[in-house]
Amino acid sequence: MSQKKAILKLDDKEFVLDTLVGTEGERAVDVRTLRDTTGYITFDDGYANTGACESKVTFIDGEKGILRYRGYSIEELAEKSTFIETAYLLIYGELPTAEQLKSFKARILDNAQIHEGLRIAISGFPSTAHPMAVLSATLNTLGCYYPELGTNERAHDLAQLDEAATVLISKVRTLAALAHRAKEGQPSVFPKPGNDYCSNFLHLMFAQPHADHVVHPEVARALDLILLLHADHEQNCSTSTVRMVASGGANLFASVSAGVCALWGPLHGGANQAVIEMLEEIHKSGDDGSRFIEAAKQKGSGVRLMGFGHRVYKNYDPRAKIIKAQCDKVLKLLNVNDPLLAIAMRLEEAALNDPYFKQRNLYPNVDFYSGIILKAIGIPTEMFTVIFAIGRMPGWISHWKEIAESPKQKIHRPRQIYMGNTERAYVPMEKR
Ligand code: CMC
């Protein structure tokens, strides 16, 4: 609580409101008592100016392009850390010692396989099922195989978090790969004990039965970087969903399963898939990108340049800067010659110089480049958002933990301004 007070004048009366200041100087007017004292609520459609919680996980300064996990800059983590080490940092708040990391990795490896019942359940989905639907359903189902880890009894579930977190981080990758293989009609393969997290994921996705899938270290590194860059992003749509579900007391499996559903939309995690679909559509129509850019600028056209813009970053997306460098490296390494890439580069160039995009601060975001890398390394388009979900898992777990550990945690329950019909009498069928 800060010493500063805010004075609100309403109906000729003055109300004094407390203010809050975060560790990075972010300021908020505390409106928690407003309805009781004034009869008013605050209105903020889309929560663009609402702080819904105090959090110690991730700091973002959208104007300056700053992103830090637990105080460490994304640039430094991208250069020096790995996805698994960063996952530990997010969940436990500190970088692990060598011993802690070794044991965390060993527990993740031990959990890589899934119960045969779940494997059979996945094969029962129709081949038309989107892997995000399969992932959300099977993450929730996974909890049924570990009833002792997800009881909806808060203190108990919190005490089991170490186990539940490693089960989820490890098995989300296996479930994702199985969803892909089932769709392709391919039999499942087993994880390889000697592989790192990402090489194992690629092995689970692409290996032929009884044959290893050899992964170039630079490709595994690119995937690891994509996961690390997506590992958390404070109160975005899916994380807020996880916190919302958790606030009602739901266990970790149910909460992250809801997070997957929230992530699926094209304005959020689904943007990486939407980027490639947009590029394919442009290519098919014979456009070099210019017509599409003009359409995206027309109000009411319903066309958006996917992979551009961000609710929070208004100068640049720091993750996009890091991933662009990796994107260039991977494309060179794999000697990719894809006409979609040429269109992507033209869109990027044109949008960065076009006044419409400049005035609205619409820069390429992380999903613009991650989609391009994922395509280059052979990941099917429908799996792109699934990769985002694998990356976001540690973030969702950290936020679930933050909610569960907060003694004053209330169920999330926003209010509304009702704009519907006022009370009216029921109309009998014959009079309608
Ligand atoms: N293409 C064309 N115009 C756009 C775009 C775009 N991608 N994004 C925003 N605008 C325009 C929008 O029409 C509006 O114009 P005007 O002021 O004339 O009405 C203005 O820019 C502000 O847009 P907004 O919709 O109010 O901005 P927002 O903060 O609500 O939306 C966004 C942010 C990310 C949903 C949006 O920029 C968008 O739809 N981008 C494309 C989808 C995308 O790439 N999403 C991934 C985000 S990164 C992954 C993640 O963290 O979830």
mmCIF file with all atom_site columns, C-alpha atoms and ligand atoms in Angstrom, residues 233 236 266-269 271 275 296-297 299 303-312 314 317 319 356-357 360 362 365-367 388 392, ligand 1:
data_model
loop_
_atom_site.group_PDB
_atom_site.id
_atom_site.type_symbol
_atom_site.label_atom_id
_atom_site.label_alt_id
_atom_site.label_comp_id
_atom_site.label_asym_id
_atom_site.label_entity_id
_atom_site.label_seq_id
_atom_site.pdbx_PDB_ins_code
_atom_site.Cartn_x
_atom_site.Cartn_y
_atom_site.Cartn_z
_atom_site.occupancy
_atom_site.B_iso_or_equiv
_atom_site.pdbx_formal_charge
_atom_site.auth_seq_id
_atom_site.auth_comp_id
_atom_site.auth_asym_id
_atom_site.auth_atom_id
_atom_site.pdbx_PDB_model_num
ATOM   1  C CA  . HIS A 1 233 ? 3.609   -13.691 -20.210 1.00 0.00 ? 233 HIS A CA  1
ATOM   2  C CA  . ASN A 1 236 ? -2.704  -12.857 -20.794 1.00 0.00 ? 236 ASN A CA  1
ATOM   3  C CA  . PRO A 1 266 ? -6.373  -16.914 -33.307 1.00 0.00 ? 266 PRO A CA  1
ATOM   4  C CA  . LEU A 1 267 ? -6.023  -13.610 -31.443 1.00 0.00 ? 267 LEU A CA  1
ATOM   5  C CA  . HIS A 1 268 ? -3.953  -15.399 -28.775 1.00 0.00 ? 268 HIS A CA  1
ATOM   6  C CA  . GLY A 1 269 ? -1.912  -18.615 -29.181 1.00 0.00 ? 269 GLY A CA  1
ATOM   7  C CA  . ALA A 1 271 ? -1.919  -16.678 -34.103 1.00 0.00 ? 271 ALA A CA  1
ATOM   8  C CA  . VAL A 1 275 ? 0.211   -16.629 -39.700 1.00 0.00 ? 275 VAL A CA  1
ATOM   9  C CA  . ALA A 1 296 ? -5.888  -5.312  -43.477 1.00 0.00 ? 296 ALA A CA  1
ATOM   10 C CA  . LYS A 1 297 ? -5.943  -1.503  -43.377 1.00 0.00 ? 297 LYS A CA  1
ATOM   11 C CA  . LYS A 1 299 ? -11.944 -0.893  -41.444 1.00 0.00 ? 299 LYS A CA  1
ATOM   12 C CA  . VAL A 1 303 ? -8.806  -8.875  -42.376 1.00 0.00 ? 303 VAL A CA  1
ATOM   13 C CA  . ARG A 1 304 ? -5.902  -8.615  -39.930 1.00 0.00 ? 304 ARG A CA  1
ATOM   14 C CA  . LEU A 1 305 ? -2.222  -9.048  -40.482 1.00 0.00 ? 305 LEU A CA  1
ATOM   15 C CA  . MET A 1 306 ? -1.744  -12.102 -38.280 1.00 0.00 ? 306 MET A CA  1
ATOM   16 C CA  . GLY A 1 307 ? 1.435   -12.066 -36.221 1.00 0.00 ? 307 GLY A CA  1
ATOM   17 C CA  . PHE A 1 308 ? 1.359   -8.283  -35.942 1.00 0.00 ? 308 PHE A CA  1
ATOM   18 C CA  . GLY A 1 309 ? 0.316   -6.164  -32.968 1.00 0.00 ? 309 GLY A CA  1
ATOM   19 C CA  . HIS A 1 310 ? 0.120   -6.843  -29.281 1.00 0.00 ? 310 HIS A CA  1
ATOM   20 C CA  . ARG A 1 311 ? -2.111  -5.657  -26.458 1.00 0.00 ? 311 ARG A CA  1
ATOM   21 C CA  . VAL A 1 312 ? 0.867   -4.852  -24.238 1.00 0.00 ? 312 VAL A CA  1
ATOM   22 C CA  . LYS A 1 314 ? 3.641   -0.954  -28.146 1.00 0.00 ? 314 LYS A CA  1
ATOM   23 C CA  . ASP A 1 317 ? 7.966   -7.455  -28.835 1.00 0.00 ? 317 ASP A CA  1
ATOM   24 C CA  . ARG A 1 319 ? 10.607  -12.065 -27.861 1.00 0.00 ? 319 ARG A CA  1
ATOM   25 C CA  . TYR A 1 356 ? -1.123  2.631   -40.809 1.00 0.00 ? 356 TYR A CA  1
ATOM   26 C CA  . PHE A 1 357 ? 0.958   0.080   -38.883 1.00 0.00 ? 357 PHE A CA  1
ATOM   27 C CA  . ARG A 1 360 ? -0.890  2.027   -34.386 1.00 0.00 ? 360 ARG A CA  1
ATOM   28 C CA  . LEU A 1 362 ? 1.778   -2.745  -34.923 1.00 0.00 ? 362 LEU A CA  1
ATOM   29 C CA  . ASN A 1 365 ? 5.091   -10.313 -32.587 1.00 0.00 ? 365 ASN A CA  1
ATOM   30 C CA  . VAL A 1 366 ? 6.681   -13.563 -31.408 1.00 0.00 ? 366 VAL A CA  1
ATOM   31 C CA  . ASP A 1 367 ? 4.151   -15.666 -33.297 1.00 0.00 ? 367 ASP A CA  1
ATOM   32 C CA  . PHE A 1 388 ? 2.863   -22.738 -27.594 1.00 0.00 ? 388 PHE A CA  1
ATOM   33 C CA  . ARG A 1 392 ? 3.306   -22.006 -21.548 1.00 0.00 ? 392 ARG A CA  1
HETATM 34 N N1  . CMC B 2 .   ? -3.700  -5.984  -38.521 1.00 0.00 ? 1   CMC B N1  1
HETATM 35 C C1  . CMC B 2 .   ? -4.356  -4.850  -38.874 1.00 0.00 ? 1   CMC B C1  1
HETATM 36 N N2  . CMC B 2 .   ? -4.816  -3.942  -37.984 1.00 0.00 ? 1   CMC B N2  1
HETATM 37 C C2  . CMC B 2 .   ? -4.645  -4.201  -36.692 1.00 0.00 ? 1   CMC B C2  1
HETATM 38 C C3  . CMC B 2 .   ? -3.976  -5.355  -36.248 1.00 0.00 ? 1   CMC B C3  1
HETATM 39 C C4  . CMC B 2 .   ? -3.500  -6.263  -37.210 1.00 0.00 ? 1   CMC B C4  1
HETATM 40 N N3  . CMC B 2 .   ? -2.854  -7.368  -36.844 1.00 0.00 ? 1   CMC B N3  1
HETATM 41 N N4  . CMC B 2 .   ? -3.931  -5.360  -34.893 1.00 0.00 ? 1   CMC B N4  1
HETATM 42 C C5  . CMC B 2 .   ? -4.561  -4.246  -34.501 1.00 0.00 ? 1   CMC B C5  1
HETATM 43 N N5  . CMC B 2 .   ? -4.982  -3.527  -35.585 1.00 0.00 ? 1   CMC B N5  1
HETATM 44 C C6  . CMC B 2 .   ? -5.634  -2.213  -35.574 1.00 0.00 ? 1   CMC B C6  1
HETATM 45 C C7  . CMC B 2 .   ? -7.092  -2.297  -35.155 1.00 0.00 ? 1   CMC B C7  1
HETATM 46 O O1  . CMC B 2 .   ? -7.936  -2.465  -36.271 1.00 0.00 ? 1   CMC B O1  1
HETATM 47 C C8  . CMC B 2 .   ? -7.273  -0.968  -34.466 1.00 0.00 ? 1   CMC B C8  1
HETATM 48 O O2  . CMC B 2 .   ? -7.368  0.024   -35.460 1.00 0.00 ? 1   CMC B O2  1
HETATM 49 P P1  . CMC B 2 .   ? -8.284  1.362   -35.191 1.00 0.00 ? 1   CMC B P1  1
HETATM 50 O O3  . CMC B 2 .   ? -7.609  2.071   -34.050 1.00 0.00 ? 1   CMC B O3  1
HETATM 51 O O4  . CMC B 2 .   ? -8.238  2.095   -36.476 1.00 0.00 ? 1   CMC B O4  1
HETATM 52 O O5  . CMC B 2 .   ? -9.652  0.856   -34.817 1.00 0.00 ? 1   CMC B O5  1
HETATM 53 C C9  . CMC B 2 .   ? -5.927  -0.743  -33.755 1.00 0.00 ? 1   CMC B C9  1
HETATM 54 O O6  . CMC B 2 .   ? -4.964  -1.445  -34.568 1.00 0.00 ? 1   CMC B O6  1
HETATM 55 C C10 . CMC B 2 .   ? -5.901  -1.260  -32.317 1.00 0.00 ? 1   CMC B C10 1
HETATM 56 O O7  . CMC B 2 .   ? -6.304  -2.631  -32.339 1.00 0.00 ? 1   CMC B O7  1
HETATM 57 P P2  . CMC B 2 .   ? -7.018  -3.397  -31.134 1.00 0.00 ? 1   CMC B P2  1
HETATM 58 O O8  . CMC B 2 .   ? -7.730  -4.593  -31.683 1.00 0.00 ? 1   CMC B O8  1
HETATM 59 O O9  . CMC B 2 .   ? -7.810  -2.419  -30.324 1.00 0.00 ? 1   CMC B O9  1
HETATM 60 O O10 . CMC B 2 .   ? -5.767  -3.839  -30.271 1.00 0.00 ? 1   CMC B O10 1
HETATM 61 P P3  . CMC B 2 .   ? -5.775  -4.923  -29.135 1.00 0.00 ? 1   CMC B P3  1
HETATM 62 O O11 . CMC B 2 .   ? -4.743  -4.510  -28.169 1.00 0.00 ? 1   CMC B O11 1
HETATM 63 O O12 . CMC B 2 .   ? -7.157  -5.171  -28.617 1.00 0.00 ? 1   CMC B O12 1
HETATM 64 O O13 . CMC B 2 .   ? -5.358  -6.262  -29.916 1.00 0.00 ? 1   CMC B O13 1
HETATM 65 C C11 . CMC B 2 .   ? -4.141  -8.063  -30.799 1.00 0.00 ? 1   CMC B C11 1
HETATM 66 C C12 . CMC B 2 .   ? -4.124  -6.877  -29.834 1.00 0.00 ? 1   CMC B C12 1
HETATM 67 C C13 . CMC B 2 .   ? -2.867  -8.877  -30.616 1.00 0.00 ? 1   CMC B C13 1
HETATM 68 C C14 . CMC B 2 .   ? -5.353  -8.977  -30.473 1.00 0.00 ? 1   CMC B C14 1
HETATM 69 C C15 . CMC B 2 .   ? -4.263  -7.518  -32.252 1.00 0.00 ? 1   CMC B C15 1
HETATM 70 O O14 . CMC B 2 .   ? -3.156  -6.693  -32.553 1.00 0.00 ? 1   CMC B O14 1
HETATM 71 C C16 . CMC B 2 .   ? -4.369  -8.644  -33.295 1.00 0.00 ? 1   CMC B C16 1
HETATM 72 O O15 . CMC B 2 .   ? -5.497  -9.088  -33.577 1.00 0.00 ? 1   CMC B O15 1
HETATM 73 N N6  . CMC B 2 .   ? -3.215  -9.099  -33.870 1.00 0.00 ? 1   CMC B N6  1
HETATM 74 C C17 . CMC B 2 .   ? -3.228  -10.209 -34.791 1.00 0.00 ? 1   CMC B C17 1
HETATM 75 C C18 . CMC B 2 .   ? -3.298  -11.529 -33.995 1.00 0.00 ? 1   CMC B C18 1
HETATM 76 C C19 . CMC B 2 .   ? -1.992  -11.864 -33.340 1.00 0.00 ? 1   CMC B C19 1
HETATM 77 O O16 . CMC B 2 .   ? -0.926  -11.824 -33.958 1.00 0.00 ? 1   CMC B O16 1
HETATM 78 N N7  . CMC B 2 .   ? -2.070  -12.282 -32.050 1.00 0.00 ? 1   CMC B N7  1
HETATM 79 C C20 . CMC B 2 .   ? -0.907  -12.775 -31.298 1.00 0.00 ? 1   CMC B C20 1
HETATM 80 C C21 . CMC B 2 .   ? -0.488  -11.887 -30.192 1.00 0.00 ? 1   CMC B C21 1
HETATM 81 S S1  . CMC B 2 .   ? 1.115   -12.408 -29.554 1.00 0.00 ? 1   CMC B S1  1
HETATM 82 C C22 . CMC B 2 .   ? 0.780   -13.873 -28.744 1.00 0.00 ? 1   CMC B C22 1
HETATM 83 C C23 . CMC B 2 .   ? 0.199   -13.652 -27.388 1.00 0.00 ? 1   CMC B C23 1
HETATM 84 O O17 . CMC B 2 .   ? 0.935   -13.122 -26.526 1.00 0.00 ? 1   CMC B O17 1
HETATM 85 O O18 . CMC B 2 .   ? -0.971  -14.026 -27.200 1.00 0.00 ? 1   CMC B O18 1
#
